């Protein structure tokens, strides 16, 4: 009977593992099943572009069924595992609990935003990790401009026009830079807001932003963003978040309606229910061959796994897409070797480079010891992502989106209602009560209801 290889998680690690298994396993020797909670892979490095409206949301995802030829995609939520019986548990999209038996299991369940026990944080801040959060942020920017425009009081308006990002890693800096660029483009449509201007603040607890790149480049990032009016609070932490303000260490109070939380990630919480050994940070303990410690037939890769970093002795690989996808390719070859094709080899990889795209044709990059700034770095970053995006069709879509963005102003329609159609029952009830009692007066103000922030996504989707 054919072997059964199961992959839990279809992001960078899982997709590349499945694609490589399809290539390296002898035909018909194994069944490959990929379990993922959505039917696409999110290309996260382009998420800031989706939030800023330079890229269509559909153009920053990779449909898994289009990329995989022989893999059976099972849509569902992994809920646990029993490694002693070689079983993975999941809840299907229809809501049934199911168990899948496997001969080899690859865990690639990624990470979620890492929150801290800060009063008000999970209730009032927005994360920046998923497509829904990115699109919610774009809509929120437009909604806050709309609301600010209606206000007569300058101070009240200022709180809607203030955006505070917490966390100076790539997602925070790129996210802020791209959204600020979008705001600079559309604010001309809002006369009162244009006169008042927006305020953008980045809060970072460590001594500098972007610890992953050389200090000279992170200084360049700060200089560039300061030049655009962004304020930095370095070495400061968030003490409290409310609906109307954020309080920083040292007592500074910033009136704001929007706090974006980009201060790191932690493994997806479901990894605690897989019966596998975990490192203190919560990642699954894997060896340099990507095999889970003490397990014969379970492997772990990507953000959810603590894999020894071949480039930094004694440390785990950083949670990056570059590592996850290469671990995906390696683990596939190692699993194939376990099943009789090839040799099990250790994971080897040294980061090729880091890019920070700041929008407006500005970026910094550090690639194989060479430092780049400005337009050449921006061009390099775009070219890299263009080549890294799987599929010619998707690459062409990126080129079209980027070209349209160069030639035209951005669209300012607030589309928060997308994906939330009114129910027919509600409409009928409203009609009836309006006919009888004039009940529409009871409806909450549309914008106020919509502005309730989607909280930082920390739990399983
Ligand atoms: C805004 C942003 C920008 C980034 N930019 C870069 C960059 O420029 N370069 C870089 O190298 N890295 C970047 N990263 C990091 C990169 O996205 C991650 O390191 C990478 O996605 C990790 O891959 P993974 O396979 O471990 O997890 P993921 O790609 O997150 O995949 C995990 C998959 O598992 C699924 N899943 C989770 N839980 C369940 C469950 N219970 N059941 C079923 N399926 C589940 C998820 O839906 C997802 O499809 C960025 C991250 C963010 C948020």
PDB file of N, CA, C and O in Angstrom, residues 114-182:
ATOM      1  N   UNK A 114       2.263  37.832  18.591  1.00  0.00           N
ATOM      2  CA  UNK A 114       2.591  37.592  20.002  1.00  0.00           C
ATOM      3  C   UNK A 114       2.113  38.797  20.810  1.00  0.00           C
ATOM      4  O   UNK A 114       2.599  39.909  20.636  1.00  0.00           O
ATOM      5  N   UNK A 115       1.117  38.570  21.647  1.00  0.00           N
ATOM      6  CA  UNK A 115       0.612  39.690  22.447  1.00  0.00           C
ATOM      7  C   UNK A 115       1.210  39.627  23.846  1.00  0.00           C
ATOM      8  O   UNK A 115       1.745  38.597  24.244  1.00  0.00           O
ATOM      9  N   UNK A 116       1.113  40.720  24.578  1.00  0.00           N
ATOM     10  CA  UNK A 116       1.615  40.785  25.955  1.00  0.00           C
ATOM     11  C   UNK A 116       0.443  41.175  26.850  1.00  0.00           C
ATOM     12  O   UNK A 116      -0.546  41.742  26.372  1.00  0.00           O
ATOM     13  N   UNK A 117       0.556  40.875  28.159  1.00  0.00           N
ATOM     14  CA  UNK A 117      -0.571  41.227  29.035  1.00  0.00           C
ATOM     15  C   UNK A 117      -0.634  42.726  29.332  1.00  0.00           C
ATOM     16  O   UNK A 117      -0.410  43.166  30.453  1.00  0.00           O
ATOM     17  N   UNK A 118      -0.914  43.500  28.298  1.00  0.00           N
ATOM     18  CA  UNK A 118      -1.021  44.960  28.442  1.00  0.00           C
ATOM     19  C   UNK A 118      -2.512  45.298  28.499  1.00  0.00           C
ATOM     20  O   UNK A 118      -3.253  44.880  27.586  1.00  0.00           O
ATOM     21  N   UNK A 119      -2.955  46.023  29.515  1.00  0.00           N
ATOM     22  CA  UNK A 119      -4.393  46.321  29.605  1.00  0.00           C
ATOM     23  C   UNK A 119      -4.921  46.954  28.305  1.00  0.00           C
ATOM     24  O   UNK A 119      -4.340  47.911  27.800  1.00  0.00           O
ATOM     25  N   UNK A 120      -5.991  46.396  27.793  1.00  0.00           N
ATOM     26  CA  UNK A 120      -6.667  46.967  26.625  1.00  0.00           C
ATOM     27  C   UNK A 120      -6.073  46.564  25.288  1.00  0.00           C
ATOM     28  O   UNK A 120      -6.652  46.864  24.236  1.00  0.00           O
ATOM     29  N   UNK A 121      -4.915  45.875  25.302  1.00  0.00           N
ATOM     30  CA  UNK A 121      -4.244  45.600  24.019  1.00  0.00           C
ATOM     31  C   UNK A 121      -5.097  44.735  23.089  1.00  0.00           C
ATOM     32  O   UNK A 121      -5.387  45.131  21.957  1.00  0.00           O
ATOM     33  N   UNK A 122      -5.501  43.550  23.548  1.00  0.00           N
ATOM     34  CA  UNK A 122      -6.206  42.661  22.608  1.00  0.00           C
ATOM     35  C   UNK A 122      -7.589  43.192  22.258  1.00  0.00           C
ATOM     36  O   UNK A 122      -8.135  42.887  21.202  1.00  0.00           O
ATOM     37  N   UNK A 123      -8.154  44.028  23.134  1.00  0.00           N
ATOM     38  CA  UNK A 123      -9.494  44.567  22.838  1.00  0.00           C
ATOM     39  C   UNK A 123      -9.431  45.696  21.809  1.00  0.00           C
ATOM     40  O   UNK A 123     -10.320  45.846  20.984  1.00  0.00           O
ATOM     41  N   UNK A 124      -8.352  46.506  21.863  1.00  0.00           N
ATOM     42  CA  UNK A 124      -8.370  47.741  21.070  1.00  0.00           C
ATOM     43  C   UNK A 124      -7.328  47.822  19.956  1.00  0.00           C
ATOM     44  O   UNK A 124      -7.421  48.705  19.104  1.00  0.00           O
ATOM     45  N   UNK A 125      -6.311  46.960  19.981  1.00  0.00           N
ATOM     46  CA  UNK A 125      -5.284  47.073  18.936  1.00  0.00           C
ATOM     47  C   UNK A 125      -5.623  46.149  17.768  1.00  0.00           C
ATOM     48  O   UNK A 125      -6.402  45.205  17.905  1.00  0.00           O
ATOM     49  N   UNK A 126      -5.020  46.450  16.621  1.00  0.00           N
ATOM     50  CA  UNK A 126      -5.214  45.626  15.422  1.00  0.00           C
ATOM     51  C   UNK A 126      -3.884  44.938  15.127  1.00  0.00           C
ATOM     52  O   UNK A 126      -2.833  45.564  15.209  1.00  0.00           O
ATOM     53  N   UNK A 127      -3.930  43.653  14.756  1.00  0.00           N
ATOM     54  CA  UNK A 127      -2.706  42.958  14.366  1.00  0.00           C
ATOM     55  C   UNK A 127      -2.408  43.211  12.894  1.00  0.00           C
ATOM     56  O   UNK A 127      -3.204  43.827  12.177  1.00  0.00           O
ATOM     57  N   UNK A 128      -1.248  42.744  12.433  1.00  0.00           N
ATOM     58  CA  UNK A 128      -0.908  42.898  11.021  1.00  0.00           C
ATOM     59  C   UNK A 128      -0.210  41.626  10.560  1.00  0.00           C
ATOM     60  O   UNK A 128       0.993  41.601  10.315  1.00  0.00           O
ATOM     61  N   UNK A 129      -1.000  40.552  10.464  1.00  0.00           N
ATOM     62  CA  UNK A 129      -0.409  39.242  10.185  1.00  0.00           C
ATOM     63  C   UNK A 129      -1.220  38.500   9.131  1.00  0.00           C
ATOM     64  O   UNK A 129      -0.701  37.638   8.453  1.00  0.00           O
ATOM     65  N   UNK A 130      -2.502  38.853   9.039  1.00  0.00           N
ATOM     66  CA  UNK A 130      -3.377  38.118   8.126  1.00  0.00           C
ATOM     67  C   UNK A 130      -3.922  39.059   7.049  1.00  0.00           C
ATOM     68  O   UNK A 130      -3.884  40.293   7.216  1.00  0.00           O
ATOM     69  N   UNK A 131      -4.474  38.473   5.992  1.00  0.00           N
ATOM     70  CA  UNK A 131      -5.031  39.280   4.908  1.00  0.00           C
ATOM     71  C   UNK A 131      -6.221  40.088   5.428  1.00  0.00           C
ATOM     72  O   UNK A 131      -6.390  41.255   5.075  1.00  0.00           O
ATOM     73  N   UNK A 132      -7.027  39.467   6.303  1.00  0.00           N
ATOM     74  CA  UNK A 132      -8.207  40.192   6.786  1.00  0.00           C
ATOM     75  C   UNK A 132      -7.769  41.414   7.610  1.00  0.00           C
ATOM     76  O   UNK A 132      -8.386  42.476   7.531  1.00  0.00           O
ATOM     77  N   UNK A 133      -6.685  41.273   8.367  1.00  0.00           N
ATOM     78  CA  UNK A 133      -6.214  42.429   9.138  1.00  0.00           C
ATOM     79  C   UNK A 133      -5.685  43.533   8.210  1.00  0.00           C
ATOM     80  O   UNK A 133      -5.937  44.721   8.434  1.00  0.00           O
ATOM     81  N   UNK A 134      -4.970  43.123   7.144  1.00  0.00           N
ATOM     82  CA  UNK A 134      -4.413  44.124   6.221  1.00  0.00           C
ATOM     83  C   UNK A 134      -5.533  44.908   5.534  1.00  0.00           C
ATOM     84  O   UNK A 134      -5.491  46.141   5.441  1.00  0.00           O
ATOM     85  N   UNK A 135      -6.558  44.189   5.091  1.00  0.00           N
ATOM     86  CA  UNK A 135      -7.647  44.862   4.373  1.00  0.00           C
ATOM     87  C   UNK A 135      -8.474  45.698   5.357  1.00  0.00           C
ATOM     88  O   UNK A 135      -8.914  46.814   5.038  1.00  0.00           O
ATOM     89  N   UNK A 136      -8.647  45.178   6.589  1.00  0.00           N
ATOM     90  CA  UNK A 136      -9.376  45.947   7.604  1.00  0.00           C
ATOM     91  C   UNK A 136      -8.645  47.260   7.898  1.00  0.00           C
ATOM     92  O   UNK A 136      -9.260  48.303   8.114  1.00  0.00           O
ATOM     93  N   UNK A 137      -7.323  47.209   7.861  1.00  0.00           N
ATOM     94  CA  UNK A 137      -6.537  48.413   8.156  1.00  0.00           C
ATOM     95  C   UNK A 137      -6.717  49.467   7.057  1.00  0.00           C
ATOM     96  O   UNK A 137      -6.861  50.660   7.331  1.00  0.00           O
ATOM     97  N   UNK A 138      -6.715  49.003   5.811  1.00  0.00           N
ATOM     98  CA  UNK A 138      -6.926  49.938   4.696  1.00  0.00           C
ATOM     99  C   UNK A 138      -8.308  50.593   4.822  1.00  0.00           C
ATOM    100  O   UNK A 138      -8.439  51.812   4.710  1.00  0.00           O
ATOM    101  N   UNK A 139      -9.330  49.773   5.088  1.00  0.00           N
ATOM    102  CA  UNK A 139     -10.679  50.315   5.209  1.00  0.00           C
ATOM    103  C   UNK A 139     -10.780  51.238   6.415  1.00  0.00           C
ATOM    104  O   UNK A 139     -11.460  52.255   6.395  1.00  0.00           O
ATOM    105  N   UNK A 140     -10.072  50.873   7.467  1.00  0.00           N
ATOM    106  CA  UNK A 140     -10.118  51.681   8.679  1.00  0.00           C
ATOM    107  C   UNK A 140      -9.507  53.065   8.424  1.00  0.00           C
ATOM    108  O   UNK A 140     -10.007  54.077   8.910  1.00  0.00           O
ATOM    109  N   UNK A 141      -8.416  53.091   7.650  1.00  0.00           N
ATOM    110  CA  UNK A 141      -7.792  54.382   7.354  1.00  0.00           C
ATOM    111  C   UNK A 141      -8.803  55.294   6.660  1.00  0.00           C
ATOM    112  O   UNK A 141      -8.967  56.468   7.020  1.00  0.00           O
ATOM    113  N   UNK A 142      -9.506  54.734   5.671  1.00  0.00           N
ATOM    114  CA  UNK A 142     -10.471  55.547   4.933  1.00  0.00           C
ATOM    115  C   UNK A 142     -11.633  55.956   5.829  1.00  0.00           C
ATOM    116  O   UNK A 142     -12.105  57.100   5.781  1.00  0.00           O
ATOM    117  N   UNK A 143     -12.050  55.037   6.698  1.00  0.00           N
ATOM    118  CA  UNK A 143     -13.171  55.328   7.589  1.00  0.00           C
ATOM    119  C   UNK A 143     -12.792  56.411   8.610  1.00  0.00           C
ATOM    120  O   UNK A 143     -13.587  57.309   8.901  1.00  0.00           O
ATOM    121  N   UNK A 144     -11.567  56.334   9.133  1.00  0.00           N
ATOM    122  CA  UNK A 144     -11.162  57.360  10.101  1.00  0.00           C
ATOM    123  C   UNK A 144     -11.050  58.728   9.416  1.00  0.00           C
ATOM    124  O   UNK A 144     -11.377  59.752  10.010  1.00  0.00           O
ATOM    125  N   UNK A 145     -10.613  58.734   8.143  1.00  0.00           N
ATOM    126  CA  UNK A 145     -10.573  60.020   7.415  1.00  0.00           C
ATOM    127  C   UNK A 145     -11.998  60.556   7.242  1.00  0.00           C
ATOM    128  O   UNK A 145     -12.258  61.747   7.444  1.00  0.00           O
ATOM    129  N   UNK A 146     -12.922  59.652   6.872  1.00  0.00           N
ATOM    130  CA  UNK A 146     -14.320  60.075   6.694  1.00  0.00           C
ATOM    131  C   UNK A 146     -14.869  60.647   8.003  1.00  0.00           C
ATOM    132  O   UNK A 146     -15.534  61.685   8.013  1.00  0.00           O
ATOM    133  N   UNK A 147     -14.597  59.955   9.106  1.00  0.00           N
ATOM    134  CA  UNK A 147     -15.147  60.399  10.390  1.00  0.00           C
ATOM    135  C   UNK A 147     -14.501  61.709  10.828  1.00  0.00           C
ATOM    136  O   UNK A 147     -15.179  62.625  11.302  1.00  0.00           O
ATOM    137  N   UNK A 148     -13.172  61.797  10.673  1.00  0.00           N
ATOM    138  CA  UNK A 148     -12.461  63.015  11.067  1.00  0.00           C
ATOM    139  C   UNK A 148     -13.003  64.217  10.292  1.00  0.00           C
ATOM    140  O   UNK A 148     -13.150  65.319  10.831  1.00  0.00           O
ATOM    141  N   UNK A 149     -13.327  63.996   9.033  1.00  0.00           N
ATOM    142  CA  UNK A 149     -13.803  65.075   8.176  1.00  0.00           C
ATOM    143  C   UNK A 149     -15.119  65.666   8.677  1.00  0.00           C
ATOM    144  O   UNK A 149     -15.424  66.835   8.431  1.00  0.00           O
ATOM    145  N   UNK A 150     -15.907  64.832   9.393  1.00  0.00           N
ATOM    146  CA  UNK A 150     -17.209  65.324   9.849  1.00  0.00           C
ATOM    147  C   UNK A 150     -17.102  66.111  11.157  1.00  0.00           C
ATOM    148  O   UNK A 150     -18.083  66.706  11.596  1.00  0.00           O
ATOM    149  N   UNK A 151     -15.928  66.072  11.822  1.00  0.00           N
ATOM    150  CA  UNK A 151     -15.818  66.666  13.165  1.00  0.00           C
ATOM    151  C   UNK A 151     -15.392  68.128  13.121  1.00  0.00           C
ATOM    152  O   UNK A 151     -14.500  68.494  12.351  1.00  0.00           O
ATOM    153  N   UNK A 152     -16.011  68.951  13.984  1.00  0.00           N
ATOM    154  CA  UNK A 152     -15.645  70.370  14.040  1.00  0.00           C
ATOM    155  C   UNK A 152     -14.482  70.606  14.994  1.00  0.00           C
ATOM    156  O   UNK A 152     -13.706  71.540  14.842  1.00  0.00           O
ATOM    157  N   UNK A 153     -14.366  69.727  15.991  1.00  0.00           N
ATOM    158  CA  UNK A 153     -13.362  69.926  17.029  1.00  0.00           C
ATOM    159  C   UNK A 153     -11.999  69.376  16.567  1.00  0.00           C
ATOM    160  O   UNK A 153     -11.867  68.188  16.267  1.00  0.00           O
ATOM    161  N   UNK A 154     -10.987  70.262  16.539  1.00  0.00           N
ATOM    162  CA  UNK A 154      -9.661  69.861  16.040  1.00  0.00           C
ATOM    163  C   UNK A 154      -9.056  68.718  16.847  1.00  0.00           C
ATOM    164  O   UNK A 154      -8.450  67.800  16.296  1.00  0.00           O
ATOM    165  N   UNK A 155      -9.214  68.775  18.182  1.00  0.00           N
ATOM    166  CA  UNK A 155      -8.597  67.745  19.033  1.00  0.00           C
ATOM    167  C   UNK A 155      -9.244  66.386  18.784  1.00  0.00           C
ATOM    168  O   UNK A 155      -8.559  65.365  18.685  1.00  0.00           O
ATOM    169  N   UNK A 156     -10.573  66.390  18.651  1.00  0.00           N
ATOM    170  CA  UNK A 156     -11.271  65.127  18.392  1.00  0.00           C
ATOM    171  C   UNK A 156     -10.836  64.580  17.033  1.00  0.00           C
ATOM    172  O   UNK A 156     -10.595  63.379  16.869  1.00  0.00           O
ATOM    173  N   UNK A 157     -10.711  65.482  16.060  1.00  0.00           N
ATOM    174  CA  UNK A 157     -10.296  65.045  14.727  1.00  0.00           C
ATOM    175  C   UNK A 157      -8.883  64.447  14.758  1.00  0.00           C
ATOM    176  O   UNK A 157      -8.599  63.436  14.126  1.00  0.00           O
ATOM    177  N   UNK A 158      -8.008  65.096  15.577  1.00  0.00           N
ATOM    178  CA  UNK A 158      -6.607  64.642  15.630  1.00  0.00           C
ATOM    179  C   UNK A 158      -6.509  63.181  16.085  1.00  0.00           C
ATOM    180  O   UNK A 158      -5.669  62.430  15.592  1.00  0.00           O
ATOM    181  N   UNK A 159      -7.379  62.780  17.005  1.00  0.00           N
ATOM    182  CA  UNK A 159      -7.251  61.397  17.500  1.00  0.00           C
ATOM    183  C   UNK A 159      -7.601  60.389  16.401  1.00  0.00           C
ATOM    184  O   UNK A 159      -7.042  59.308  16.344  1.00  0.00           O
ATOM    185  N   UNK A 160      -8.523  60.774  15.505  1.00  0.00           N
ATOM    186  CA  UNK A 160      -8.826  59.883  14.381  1.00  0.00           C
ATOM    187  C   UNK A 160      -7.678  59.876  13.363  1.00  0.00           C
ATOM    188  O   UNK A 160      -7.490  58.912  12.639  1.00  0.00           O
ATOM    189  N   UNK A 161      -6.947  60.988  13.329  1.00  0.00           N
ATOM    190  CA  UNK A 161      -5.892  61.114  12.312  1.00  0.00           C
ATOM    191  C   UNK A 161      -4.531  60.659  12.833  1.00  0.00           C
ATOM    192  O   UNK A 161      -3.509  60.901  12.184  1.00  0.00           O
ATOM    193  N   UNK A 162      -4.504  60.039  14.010  1.00  0.00           N
ATOM    194  CA  UNK A 162      -3.230  59.571  14.579  1.00  0.00           C
ATOM    195  C   UNK A 162      -3.168  58.049  14.521  1.00  0.00           C
ATOM    196  O   UNK A 162      -4.082  57.366  14.991  1.00  0.00           O
ATOM    197  N   UNK A 163      -2.099  57.532  13.925  1.00  0.00           N
ATOM    198  CA  UNK A 163      -1.892  56.076  13.827  1.00  0.00           C
ATOM    199  C   UNK A 163      -0.625  55.709  14.595  1.00  0.00           C
ATOM    200  O   UNK A 163       0.440  56.277  14.338  1.00  0.00           O
ATOM    201  N   UNK A 164      -0.759  54.767  15.532  1.00  0.00           N
ATOM    202  CA  UNK A 164       0.401  54.357  16.330  1.00  0.00           C
ATOM    203  C   UNK A 164       0.725  52.898  16.004  1.00  0.00           C
ATOM    204  O   UNK A 164      -0.139  52.023  16.138  1.00  0.00           O
ATOM    205  N   UNK A 165       1.938  52.648  15.540  1.00  0.00           N
ATOM    206  CA  UNK A 165       2.402  51.280  15.290  1.00  0.00           C
ATOM    207  C   UNK A 165       3.324  50.877  16.436  1.00  0.00           C
ATOM    208  O   UNK A 165       4.194  51.656  16.832  1.00  0.00           O
ATOM    209  N   UNK A 166       3.137  49.661  16.934  1.00  0.00           N
ATOM    210  CA  UNK A 166       3.999  49.187  18.021  1.00  0.00           C
ATOM    211  C   UNK A 166       4.801  48.000  17.506  1.00  0.00           C
ATOM    212  O   UNK A 166       4.231  46.962  17.146  1.00  0.00           O
ATOM    213  N   UNK A 167       6.141  48.169  17.460  1.00  0.00           N
ATOM    214  CA  UNK A 167       7.007  47.093  16.959  1.00  0.00           C
ATOM    215  C   UNK A 167       7.740  47.535  15.708  1.00  0.00           C
ATOM    216  O   UNK A 167       7.106  47.800  14.688  1.00  0.00           O
ATOM    217  N   UNK A 168       9.063  47.647  15.806  1.00  0.00           N
ATOM    218  CA  UNK A 168       9.855  48.159  14.678  1.00  0.00           C
ATOM    219  C   UNK A 168      10.601  47.079  13.932  1.00  0.00           C
ATOM    220  O   UNK A 168      11.767  47.258  13.567  1.00  0.00           O
ATOM    221  N   UNK A 169       9.947  45.961  13.681  1.00  0.00           N
ATOM    222  CA  UNK A 169      10.522  44.941  12.785  1.00  0.00           C
ATOM    223  C   UNK A 169      10.046  45.214  11.372  1.00  0.00           C
ATOM    224  O   UNK A 169       9.487  46.276  11.114  1.00  0.00           O
ATOM    225  N   UNK A 170      10.264  44.193  10.394  1.00  0.00           N
ATOM    226  CA  UNK A 170       9.834  44.555   9.053  1.00  0.00           C
ATOM    227  C   UNK A 170       8.342  44.780   8.905  1.00  0.00           C
ATOM    228  O   UNK A 170       7.952  45.683   8.207  1.00  0.00           O
ATOM    229  N   UNK A 171       7.540  43.968   9.571  1.00  0.00           N
ATOM    230  CA  UNK A 171       6.117  44.144   9.297  1.00  0.00           C
ATOM    231  C   UNK A 171       5.644  45.499   9.813  1.00  0.00           C
ATOM    232  O   UNK A 171       4.837  46.152   9.171  1.00  0.00           O
ATOM    233  N   UNK A 172       6.185  45.950  10.966  1.00  0.00           N
ATOM    234  CA  UNK A 172       5.787  47.254  11.488  1.00  0.00           C
ATOM    235  C   UNK A 172       6.239  48.395  10.591  1.00  0.00           C
ATOM    236  O   UNK A 172       5.441  49.262  10.200  1.00  0.00           O
ATOM    237  N   UNK A 173       7.525  48.367  10.201  1.00  0.00           N
ATOM    238  CA  UNK A 173       8.051  49.487   9.416  1.00  0.00           C
ATOM    239  C   UNK A 173       7.466  49.526   8.007  1.00  0.00           C
ATOM    240  O   UNK A 173       7.048  50.576   7.518  1.00  0.00           O
ATOM    241  N   UNK A 174       7.427  48.360   7.368  1.00  0.00           N
ATOM    242  CA  UNK A 174       6.877  48.338   6.008  1.00  0.00           C
ATOM    243  C   UNK A 174       5.387  48.662   6.043  1.00  0.00           C
ATOM    244  O   UNK A 174       4.883  49.380   5.182  1.00  0.00           O
ATOM    245  N   UNK A 175       4.702  48.112   7.039  1.00  0.00           N
ATOM    246  CA  UNK A 175       3.263  48.363   7.150  1.00  0.00           C
ATOM    247  C   UNK A 175       2.989  49.838   7.350  1.00  0.00           C
ATOM    248  O   UNK A 175       2.131  50.426   6.680  1.00  0.00           O
ATOM    249  N   UNK A 176       3.737  50.458   8.258  1.00  0.00           N
ATOM    250  CA  UNK A 176       3.531  51.887   8.520  1.00  0.00           C
ATOM    251  C   UNK A 176       3.875  52.709   7.268  1.00  0.00           C
ATOM    252  O   UNK A 176       3.102  53.576   6.850  1.00  0.00           O
ATOM    253  N   UNK A 177       5.050  52.407   6.673  1.00  0.00           N
ATOM    254  CA  UNK A 177       5.504  53.213   5.527  1.00  0.00           C
ATOM    255  C   UNK A 177       4.494  53.158   4.381  1.00  0.00           C
ATOM    256  O   UNK A 177       4.143  54.182   3.787  1.00  0.00           O
ATOM    257  N   UNK A 178       4.002  51.952   4.080  1.00  0.00           N
ATOM    258  CA  UNK A 178       3.081  51.809   2.944  1.00  0.00           C
ATOM    259  C   UNK A 178       1.731  52.469   3.244  1.00  0.00           C
ATOM    260  O   UNK A 178       1.139  53.104   2.381  1.00  0.00           O
ATOM    261  N   UNK A 179       1.240  52.310   4.476  1.00  0.00           N
ATOM    262  CA  UNK A 179      -0.073  52.893   4.793  1.00  0.00           C
ATOM    263  C   UNK A 179       0.021  54.425   4.850  1.00  0.00           C
ATOM    264  O   UNK A 179      -0.882  55.131   4.412  1.00  0.00           O
ATOM    265  N   UNK A 180       1.163  54.909   5.349  1.00  0.00           N
ATOM    266  CA  UNK A 180       1.348  56.356   5.411  1.00  0.00           C
ATOM    267  C   UNK A 180       1.405  56.936   3.994  1.00  0.00           C
ATOM    268  O   UNK A 180       0.855  57.994   3.714  1.00  0.00           O
ATOM    269  N   UNK A 181       2.037  56.178   3.092  1.00  0.00           N
ATOM    270  CA  UNK A 181       2.125  56.593   1.695  1.00  0.00           C
ATOM    271  C   UNK A 181       0.720  56.654   1.068  1.00  0.00           C
ATOM    272  O   UNK A 181       0.373  57.603   0.354  1.00  0.00           O
ATOM    273  N   UNK A 182      -0.085  55.636   1.381  1.00  0.00           N
ATOM    274  CA  UNK A 182      -1.472  55.598   0.889  1.00  0.00           C
ATOM    275  C   UNK A 182      -2.247  56.802   1.425  1.00  0.00           C
ATOM    276  O   UNK A 182      -2.945  57.508   0.691  1.00  0.00           O
TER     277      UNK A 182
END
